[in-house]
Every structure is written in C-alpha cells, then in structure tokens.
Short mmCIF file of N, CA and C in Angstrom, two decimals:
data_model
loop_
_atom_site.label_atom_id
_atom_site.label_comp_id
_atom_site.label_asym_id
_atom_site.label_seq_id
_atom_site.Cartn_x
_atom_site.Cartn_y
_atom_site.Cartn_z
N VAL Y 1 134.38 225.90 83.93
CA VAL Y 1 134.16 224.92 82.81
C VAL Y 1 133.59 223.69 83.93
N PHE Y 2 134.09 223.68 85.10
CA PHE Y 2 133.41 222.65 86.08
C PHE Y 2 131.93 222.95 86.29
N PHE Y 3 131.51 224.15 86.47
CA PHE Y 3 129.82 224.47 86.70
C PHE Y 3 129.27 224.19 85.36
N ARG Y 4 129.77 224.14 84.34
CA ARG Y 4 128.96 223.86 83.13
C ARG Y 4 128.83 222.69 83.25
N GLY Y 5 129.81 221.57 83.51
CA GLY Y 5 129.52 220.28 83.78
C GLY Y 5 128.40 219.77 84.42
N GLN Y 6 128.77 220.40 85.71
CA GLN Y 6 128.14 220.12 86.72
C GLN Y 6 126.35 220.56 86.45
N LEU Y 7 126.18 221.61 85.72
CA LEU Y 7 124.80 221.68 84.89
C LEU Y 7 124.55 220.69 84.02
N LEU Y 8 124.91 220.10 83.30
CA LEU Y 8 125.11 219.16 81.91
C LEU Y 8 124.77 217.64 82.89
N ILE Y 9 125.54 217.41 83.54
CA ILE Y 9 125.61 216.18 84.72
C ILE Y 9 123.71 216.38 85.25
N ALA Y 10 123.50 217.53 86.06
CA ALA Y 10 122.04 217.53 86.81
C ALA Y 10 121.17 217.40 85.61
N PHE Y 11 121.17 218.32 84.31
CA PHE Y 11 120.25 217.69 83.28
C PHE Y 11 119.84 216.10 82.91
N LEU Y 12 121.37 216.00 82.61
CA LEU Y 12 121.01 214.38 82.60
C LEU Y 12 120.17 213.51 83.50
N GLN Y 13 120.62 213.81 84.67
CA GLN Y 13 119.93 213.14 85.96
C GLN Y 13 118.79 213.65 86.09
N GLY Y 14 118.21 214.50 85.75
CA GLY Y 14 116.93 214.86 86.04
C GLY Y 14 115.93 214.43 84.70
N ILE Y 15 116.26 214.01 83.71
CA ILE Y 15 115.74 213.47 82.32
C ILE Y 15 115.57 211.91 83.19
N LEU Y 16 117.26 211.28 83.67
CA LEU Y 16 116.70 209.75 83.82
C LEU Y 16 115.78 209.80 85.02
N PHE Y 17 115.74 210.47 86.09
CA PHE Y 17 115.01 210.29 87.16
C PHE Y 17 113.61 210.29 86.23
N ALA Y 18 113.18 211.86 85.84
CA ALA Y 18 111.99 211.98 84.91
C ALA Y 18 111.50 210.29 84.38
N ILE Y 19 112.22 209.66 83.38
CA ILE Y 19 111.85 208.44 83.07
C ILE Y 19 111.51 207.27 83.77
N GLY Y 20 112.56 207.62 84.97
CA GLY Y 20 112.40 206.44 86.18
C GLY Y 20 111.42 206.35 86.81
N PHE Y 21 110.95 207.38 87.13
CA PHE Y 21 109.71 208.10 88.11
C PHE Y 21 108.72 207.58 87.48
N SER Y 22 108.49 207.78 86.19
CA SER Y 22 107.38 208.02 85.15
C SER Y 22 106.81 206.09 84.62
N ILE Y 23 108.17 205.21 84.64
CA ILE Y 23 107.83 204.12 84.60
C ILE Y 23 107.81 203.00 85.92
N ALA Y 24 107.97 203.88 87.05
CA ALA Y 24 107.47 203.13 88.54
C ALA Y 24 105.83 203.54 88.58
N GLY Y 25 105.66 204.43 87.98
CA GLY Y 25 104.35 204.77 87.94
C GLY Y 25 103.78 205.62 89.29
N LEU Y 26 105.04 206.85 89.32
CA LEU Y 26 104.99 208.11 90.52
C LEU Y 26 104.02 209.17 89.59
N LYS Y 27 102.96 209.63 90.25
CA LYS Y 27 102.35 210.27 89.66
C LYS Y 27 103.11 211.61 89.94
N PHE Y 28 103.24 212.56 88.90
CA PHE Y 28 104.03 213.35 88.96
C PHE Y 28 105.72 213.17 88.67
N GLY Y 29 105.69 212.17 88.25
CA GLY Y 29 107.13 211.71 88.10
C GLY Y 29 108.32 212.67 87.26
N PHE Y 30 107.57 212.86 86.41
CA PHE Y 30 108.35 213.82 85.24
C PHE Y 30 108.83 214.66 85.70
N VAL Y 31 107.61 215.66 86.31
CA VAL Y 31 108.26 216.69 86.67
C VAL Y 31 108.78 216.90 88.11
N LEU Y 32 108.63 215.82 88.93
CA LEU Y 32 109.30 215.75 90.28
C LEU Y 32 110.54 215.14 89.83
N GLY Y 33 111.16 214.22 89.01
CA GLY Y 33 112.19 214.27 88.29
C GLY Y 33 113.31 215.01 87.88
N LEU Y 34 112.44 215.87 87.23
CA LEU Y 34 113.16 217.21 86.43
C LEU Y 34 113.74 217.87 87.60
N LEU Y 35 112.58 218.21 88.65
CA LEU Y 35 113.19 219.34 89.81
C LEU Y 35 114.65 218.26 90.27
N LEU Y 36 114.37 217.35 90.75
CA LEU Y 36 115.64 216.48 91.29
C LEU Y 36 116.86 216.72 90.62
N GLY Y 37 116.18 216.56 89.54
CA GLY Y 37 117.95 216.59 88.54
C GLY Y 37 118.46 218.12 88.72
N PHE Y 38 117.55 219.18 88.76
CA PHE Y 38 118.14 220.53 88.92
C PHE Y 38 118.70 220.76 90.30
N LEU Y 39 118.04 220.05 91.06
CA LEU Y 39 118.83 220.40 93.04
C LEU Y 39 120.10 219.54 92.68
N ASN Y 40 120.10 218.63 92.18
CA ASN Y 40 121.70 218.14 91.60
C ASN Y 40 122.28 218.63 91.29
N ILE Y 41 122.64 219.72 90.98
CA ILE Y 41 123.74 220.66 90.29
C ILE Y 41 124.50 221.08 92.26
N ILE Y 42 123.82 220.69 93.21
CA ILE Y 42 124.68 220.76 94.19
C ILE Y 42 124.79 219.40 94.75
N PRO Y 43 125.73 218.56 94.63
CA PRO Y 43 125.49 216.62 94.66
C PRO Y 43 125.18 216.68 95.95
N TYR Y 44 124.17 215.26 95.51
CA TYR Y 44 123.26 215.05 96.39
C TYR Y 44 122.30 215.61 97.00
N LEU Y 45 122.20 216.65 96.69
CA LEU Y 45 120.63 217.52 97.58
C LEU Y 45 119.43 217.16 96.98
N GLY Y 46 119.55 216.93 95.84
CA GLY Y 46 118.40 216.23 94.62
C GLY Y 46 118.50 214.58 95.25
N SER Y 47 119.37 214.01 95.72
CA SER Y 47 118.87 212.74 96.19
C SER Y 47 118.54 213.02 97.93
N MET Y 48 118.75 212.99 98.02
CA MET Y 48 118.30 213.60 99.80
C MET Y 48 116.76 213.89 99.59
N VAL Y 49 116.69 215.28 99.12
CA VAL Y 49 115.08 215.72 99.10
C VAL Y 49 114.20 214.53 98.43
N GLY Y 50 114.61 214.43 97.10
CA GLY Y 50 114.15 213.34 96.51
C GLY Y 50 113.38 211.87 97.09
N LEU Y 51 114.53 211.13 97.85
CA LEU Y 51 113.90 210.25 98.88
C LEU Y 51 113.05 211.05 99.82
N ALA Y 52 112.82 212.09 100.57
CA ALA Y 52 111.86 212.75 101.75
C ALA Y 52 110.72 212.99 100.40
N ILE Y 53 110.75 212.96 99.29
CA ILE Y 53 109.61 213.55 99.07
C ILE Y 53 108.77 212.44 97.97
N THR Y 54 110.17 211.65 97.22
CA THR Y 54 109.29 210.45 96.30
C THR Y 54 108.73 209.28 97.37
N LEU Y 55 109.64 209.11 98.36
CA LEU Y 55 109.05 207.75 99.01
C LEU Y 55 107.79 207.86 99.63
N PRO Y 56 106.99 208.65 100.35
CA PRO Y 56 105.70 209.09 100.65
C PRO Y 56 104.85 209.34 99.59
N LEU Y 57 105.49 210.11 98.77
CA LEU Y 57 104.23 210.27 97.64
C LEU Y 57 104.16 208.85 96.77
N ALA Y 58 104.85 207.75 96.99
CA ALA Y 58 105.10 207.10 96.32
C ALA Y 58 104.02 205.45 97.05
N TYR Y 59 104.00 206.36 98.16
CA TYR Y 59 103.33 205.09 98.90
C TYR Y 59 101.82 205.15 98.80
N PHE Y 60 101.48 206.87 99.04
CA PHE Y 60 100.18 207.30 99.52
C PHE Y 60 99.40 207.74 98.64
N GLN Y 61 99.97 207.51 97.36
CA GLN Y 61 99.54 208.04 96.34
C GLN Y 61 98.32 207.48 95.75
N GLN Y 62 97.22 207.45 95.13
CA GLN Y 62 95.96 206.74 94.84
C GLN Y 62 96.60 205.60 93.69
N GLY Y 63 96.38 204.50 94.25
CA GLY Y 63 97.15 203.36 93.27
C GLY Y 63 98.55 202.99 93.55
N GLY Y 64 99.20 203.44 94.72
CA GLY Y 64 100.37 203.37 95.20
C GLY Y 64 100.64 202.48 96.16
N GLY Y 65 101.39 202.02 96.81
CA GLY Y 65 101.81 201.08 97.54
C GLY Y 65 103.12 200.69 97.47
N TRP Y 66 103.87 199.29 98.07
CA TRP Y 66 105.22 198.97 98.25
C TRP Y 66 105.77 198.99 96.98
N THR Y 67 104.62 198.32 95.81
CA THR Y 67 105.19 198.47 94.67
C THR Y 67 106.11 199.40 93.82
N THR Y 68 105.06 200.29 94.28
CA THR Y 68 105.41 201.91 93.40
C THR Y 68 106.79 201.95 94.47
N VAL Y 69 106.66 202.56 95.53
CA VAL Y 69 107.95 202.42 96.48
C VAL Y 69 109.20 202.03 96.24
N ILE Y 70 109.22 200.50 95.55
CA ILE Y 70 110.45 199.41 95.26
C ILE Y 70 110.53 200.45 93.81
N GLY Y 71 109.89 200.54 92.89
CA GLY Y 71 110.10 200.97 91.37
C GLY Y 71 110.88 202.42 91.62
N VAL Y 72 110.07 203.30 92.48
CA VAL Y 72 111.12 204.69 92.84
C VAL Y 72 112.16 203.97 93.35
N LEU Y 73 112.88 203.12 94.17
CA LEU Y 73 114.01 202.62 95.00
C LEU Y 73 114.85 202.66 93.83
N ILE Y 74 114.14 201.88 92.92
CA ILE Y 74 115.21 201.05 91.48
C ILE Y 74 115.45 202.15 90.65
N ALA Y 75 114.78 203.02 90.53
CA ALA Y 75 115.06 203.78 89.67
C ALA Y 75 115.76 204.86 90.19
N MET Y 76 115.94 205.49 91.46
CA MET Y 76 116.81 205.98 92.21
C MET Y 76 118.08 205.43 92.02
N GLY Y 77 118.48 204.27 92.22
CA GLY Y 77 119.16 203.54 92.42
C GLY Y 77 119.97 203.43 91.25
N ALA Y 78 119.39 203.28 90.11
CA ALA Y 78 119.60 203.10 88.48
C ALA Y 78 120.59 204.45 88.17
N VAL Y 79 119.87 205.46 88.70
CA VAL Y 79 120.17 206.65 88.18
C VAL Y 79 121.37 207.27 88.92
N GLN Y 80 121.15 206.75 90.23
CA GLN Y 80 122.71 207.05 90.97
C GLN Y 80 123.92 206.31 90.56
N LEU Y 81 123.77 205.20 90.03
CA LEU Y 81 125.02 204.21 89.42
C LEU Y 81 125.52 204.71 88.29
N ILE Y 82 124.27 205.11 87.16
CA ILE Y 82 124.65 205.76 86.42
C ILE Y 82 125.45 207.02 86.42
N GLU Y 83 124.68 207.88 87.34
CA GLU Y 83 125.62 209.21 87.67
C GLU Y 83 127.12 209.06 87.85
N GLY Y 84 127.08 208.44 89.03
CA GLY Y 84 128.15 207.95 89.73
C GLY Y 84 129.22 207.44 88.73
N TYR Y 85 129.30 206.46 87.96
CA TYR Y 85 130.47 205.95 87.31
C TYR Y 85 130.19 205.92 86.09
N LEU Y 86 129.30 206.69 85.20
CA LEU Y 86 129.31 206.95 83.54
C LEU Y 86 129.29 208.33 83.61
N LEU Y 87 128.21 208.92 84.02
CA LEU Y 87 128.14 210.69 83.48
C LEU Y 87 129.27 211.27 84.09
N THR Y 88 129.39 211.48 85.64
CA THR Y 88 130.13 212.29 86.39
C THR Y 88 131.60 211.95 85.97
N PRO Y 89 132.26 210.55 85.91
CA PRO Y 89 133.53 210.47 85.20
C PRO Y 89 133.67 210.84 84.17
N ARG Y 90 133.15 210.59 83.24
CA ARG Y 90 133.18 211.38 81.45
C ARG Y 90 132.98 212.47 81.49
N ILE Y 91 131.98 213.23 81.79
CA ILE Y 91 131.69 214.71 81.90
C ILE Y 91 132.89 215.50 82.56
N MET Y 92 133.03 214.84 83.50
CA MET Y 92 134.04 215.95 84.51
C MET Y 92 135.15 215.71 83.81
N GLY Y 93 135.72 214.35 83.45
CA GLY Y 93 136.86 214.21 82.68
C GLY Y 93 137.11 215.28 81.59
N ASP Y 94 136.35 215.22 81.10
CA ASP Y 94 136.24 216.19 79.69
C ASP Y 94 136.44 217.15 79.90
N ALA Y 95 135.54 217.76 80.92
CA ALA Y 95 135.50 219.81 81.34
C ALA Y 95 137.11 219.47 82.20
N THR Y 96 137.12 218.75 82.75
CA THR Y 96 138.73 219.18 83.62
C THR Y 96 140.31 218.56 83.25
N GLY Y 97 139.95 217.83 82.39
CA GLY Y 97 140.88 216.87 81.85
C GLY Y 97 141.93 216.03 82.14
N LEU Y 98 140.96 215.10 83.32
CA LEU Y 98 140.99 214.11 84.31
C LEU Y 98 140.61 213.00 83.51
N HIS Y 99 141.30 211.84 83.84
CA HIS Y 99 141.16 210.69 83.43
C HIS Y 99 139.42 210.59 84.18
N PRO Y 100 138.69 209.64 84.06
CA PRO Y 100 137.50 209.02 84.62
C PRO Y 100 138.06 208.49 85.72
N MET Y 101 138.96 207.35 85.65
CA MET Y 101 139.64 207.15 86.83
C MET Y 101 139.63 207.79 88.09
N VAL Y 102 140.70 208.80 87.67
CA VAL Y 102 141.41 209.45 88.88
C VAL Y 102 140.13 209.91 89.27
N ILE Y 103 139.21 210.55 88.58
CA ILE Y 103 137.50 211.56 89.51
C ILE Y 103 137.01 210.52 90.28
N ILE Y 104 136.67 209.14 89.96
CA ILE Y 104 136.53 208.10 91.17
C ILE Y 104 137.17 208.15 92.08
N ILE Y 105 138.54 207.87 92.17
CA ILE Y 105 139.30 207.63 92.91
C ILE Y 105 139.25 209.11 94.16
N ALA Y 106 139.29 209.95 93.14
CA ALA Y 106 139.49 211.33 94.05
C ALA Y 106 138.05 211.21 94.73
N ILE Y 107 137.14 211.34 94.30
CA ILE Y 107 135.81 211.18 95.41
C ILE Y 107 135.73 210.37 96.65
N PHE Y 108 136.23 209.41 96.30
CA PHE Y 108 136.61 208.45 97.42
C PHE Y 108 137.61 208.95 98.49
N PHE Y 109 138.84 209.15 97.83
CA PHE Y 109 139.85 209.83 98.54
C PHE Y 109 139.68 211.26 99.54
N TRP Y 110 138.76 212.03 98.87
CA TRP Y 110 138.15 213.66 99.32
C TRP Y 110 137.63 213.29 100.58
N GLY Y 111 136.38 212.25 99.98
CA GLY Y 111 135.21 211.84 100.81
C GLY Y 111 135.91 211.51 102.22
N SER Y 112 136.79 210.72 102.01
CA SER Y 112 137.25 210.34 103.58
C SER Y 112 138.02 211.37 104.34
N ALA Y 113 139.19 211.77 103.57
CA ALA Y 113 140.20 212.93 104.20
C ALA Y 113 139.08 213.87 104.44
N LEU Y 114 138.12 214.52 103.61
CA LEU Y 114 137.43 216.00 104.69
C LEU Y 114 135.85 215.54 105.33
N GLY Y 115 135.75 214.06 105.22
CA GLY Y 115 134.96 213.55 106.18
C GLY Y 115 133.45 213.68 105.53
N GLY Y 116 133.30 213.25 104.58
CA GLY Y 116 131.93 212.98 103.83
C GLY Y 116 131.85 213.72 102.61
N ILE Y 117 130.29 214.29 102.60
CA ILE Y 117 129.95 215.05 101.60
C ILE Y 117 130.92 216.32 101.18
N LEU Y 118 131.38 216.98 102.32
CA LEU Y 118 132.23 217.98 101.80
C LEU Y 118 133.34 217.65 101.23
N GLY Y 119 133.69 216.86 101.26
CA GLY Y 119 134.94 216.19 100.27
C GLY Y 119 134.16 215.63 99.13
N MET Y 120 133.02 214.76 98.79
CA MET Y 120 132.61 214.79 97.84
C MET Y 120 132.41 215.62 96.89
N ILE Y 121 132.30 216.61 97.39
CA ILE Y 121 131.74 217.83 96.52
C ILE Y 121 132.76 218.79 96.14
N LEU Y 122 133.68 218.58 96.85
CA LEU Y 122 135.06 219.55 96.75
C LEU Y 122 136.33 218.85 96.03
N ALA Y 123 135.76 217.28 95.82
CA ALA Y 123 137.07 216.22 95.35
C ALA Y 123 137.39 216.36 93.69
N ILE Y 124 136.59 217.14 92.94
CA ILE Y 124 137.03 217.26 91.43
C ILE Y 124 137.71 218.66 91.80
N PRO Y 125 137.13 220.21 92.33
CA PRO Y 125 138.01 220.73 91.87
C PRO Y 125 139.53 221.32 92.92
N LEU Y 126 139.38 220.04 93.92
CA LEU Y 126 140.93 220.06 94.57
C LEU Y 126 142.03 219.03 93.73
N THR Y 127 141.20 218.10 93.03
CA THR Y 127 142.33 216.94 92.20
C THR Y 127 142.77 218.18 91.19
N ALA Y 128 141.61 218.83 90.41
CA ALA Y 128 142.21 219.65 89.09
C ALA Y 128 142.94 220.65 89.59
N PHE Y 129 142.88 221.58 90.81
CA PHE Y 129 143.81 222.18 91.35
C PHE Y 129 145.20 221.33 91.37
N ALA Y 130 145.24 220.43 92.08
CA ALA Y 130 146.49 219.53 92.42
C ALA Y 130 147.04 218.98 91.05
N VAL Y 131 146.86 218.74 90.23
CA VAL Y 131 147.17 218.39 88.55
C VAL Y 131 147.51 219.62 88.09
N VAL Y 132 147.20 220.49 88.02
CA VAL Y 132 147.03 221.75 87.67
C VAL Y 132 148.84 222.45 88.10
N PHE Y 133 148.80 222.30 89.60
CA PHE Y 133 150.05 222.50 90.44
C PHE Y 133 150.92 221.91 89.95
N TRP Y 134 150.74 220.77 89.76
CA TRP Y 134 152.19 219.38 89.49
C TRP Y 134 152.37 219.72 88.45
N ARG Y 135 151.87 220.19 87.67
CA ARG Y 135 152.14 220.08 86.01
C ARG Y 135 152.71 221.43 85.89
N LEU Y 136 152.61 222.75 86.85
CA LEU Y 136 153.18 223.87 86.53
C LEU Y 136 154.54 223.72 87.20
N ALA Y 137 154.56 222.95 88.69
CA ALA Y 137 155.70 222.92 89.07
C ALA Y 137 156.45 221.98 88.51
N GLN Y 138 156.20 220.93 87.61
CA GLN Y 138 157.19 219.85 87.03
C GLN Y 138 157.59 220.52 85.92
N GLU Y 139 157.02 221.44 85.16
CA GLU Y 139 157.86 222.50 84.19
C GLU Y 139 158.79 223.77 84.55
N ARG Y 140 158.30 224.30 85.68
CA ARG Y 140 159.05 225.37 86.05
C ARG Y 140 160.55 225.04 86.80
N TYR Y 141 160.14 223.83 87.69
CA TYR Y 141 160.95 223.30 88.47
C TYR Y 141 161.83 222.14 88.42
N ILE Y 142 160.87 221.40 88.41
CA ILE Y 142 161.58 219.94 88.05
C ILE Y 142 162.35 220.02 86.83
N ASP Y 143 161.97 220.37 85.84
CA ASP Y 143 163.04 220.50 84.34
C ASP Y 143 164.03 221.25 83.97
N GLU Y 144 163.88 221.90 85.69
CA GLU Y 144 165.05 223.13 85.68
C GLU Y 144 166.38 222.20 86.46
N TRP Y 145 166.05 221.27 87.51
CA TRP Y 145 166.71 220.66 88.35
C TRP Y 145 166.91 219.69 87.46
N VAL Y 146 166.58 218.94 86.53
CA VAL Y 146 166.97 217.16 85.96
C VAL Y 146 167.86 217.76 84.69
#
C-alpha cells in the first residue's frame, strides 16, 4: 500500500512538474517533468536531479535566461509545496490510515531523529509501524490490565 501511494504521488508530481516547466518556457519541459516525477518514487531524488538538469538547461537554452530560470524555480517550489502539504499527507494518510497532520509531524520528527533525508524517507513506514504496534499492544495487553 505504501509503494502504491508513493507511485501515485510520483505520477501526480510528474504531471505538475510537466505543466509548470511548460508554462515557464523550458524546452522539453513536459518530458523532463514526467521524468522527474518518476524519479520522485525515491523521495527527493527527482528534485535533486531536477535542479541539476533544469536550471542549466533553462539558462543556456535558446531564448532562455534568468527569467526562465526563475520560472523553473517557481514551478519546482510550487510543486514541492503542493506535494509536501497536500499530496503526501492526504494520499499516504489514506493508504496507511494515518491522519495527514501525523504524517507531517512524523516527517519532521524522523528527519531530525535520523539525521536528514534518510529519516524523511523512512518517516511514514516507521510511524505506521509504531501506530500498528501501539494498537496491537493496546488490544492485547493494556485492555487486559485495565
């Protein structure tokens, strides 16, 4: 279920990147957007590779320049905000049974606890495990003691 949710988020992110890059005037923006969305199956990989590819392309393409670079940065920022605050909490919340606010807090907590990107990648599975473990412990042991 987690991987299926991650695929859906990556697909939607790819569509949003493709639309944003096309509006910004990036040549091959639609194809690059879909590719970067696919790379976001592994969280943050698409964004890192995307910055490395799209910014030089936006600056050096014919008719490009700083305005195209700024447009690409705005598109990437907008997609990251939509993904971080809307797509991931809602889709992963439905897939894992966690409230969207719990997912946002979990990403911040595990990102700090495990030192960065690794914690952010493992945040949702670790939190889902902890919630399932707590529910099982509550059913089996806590209810018996009370």
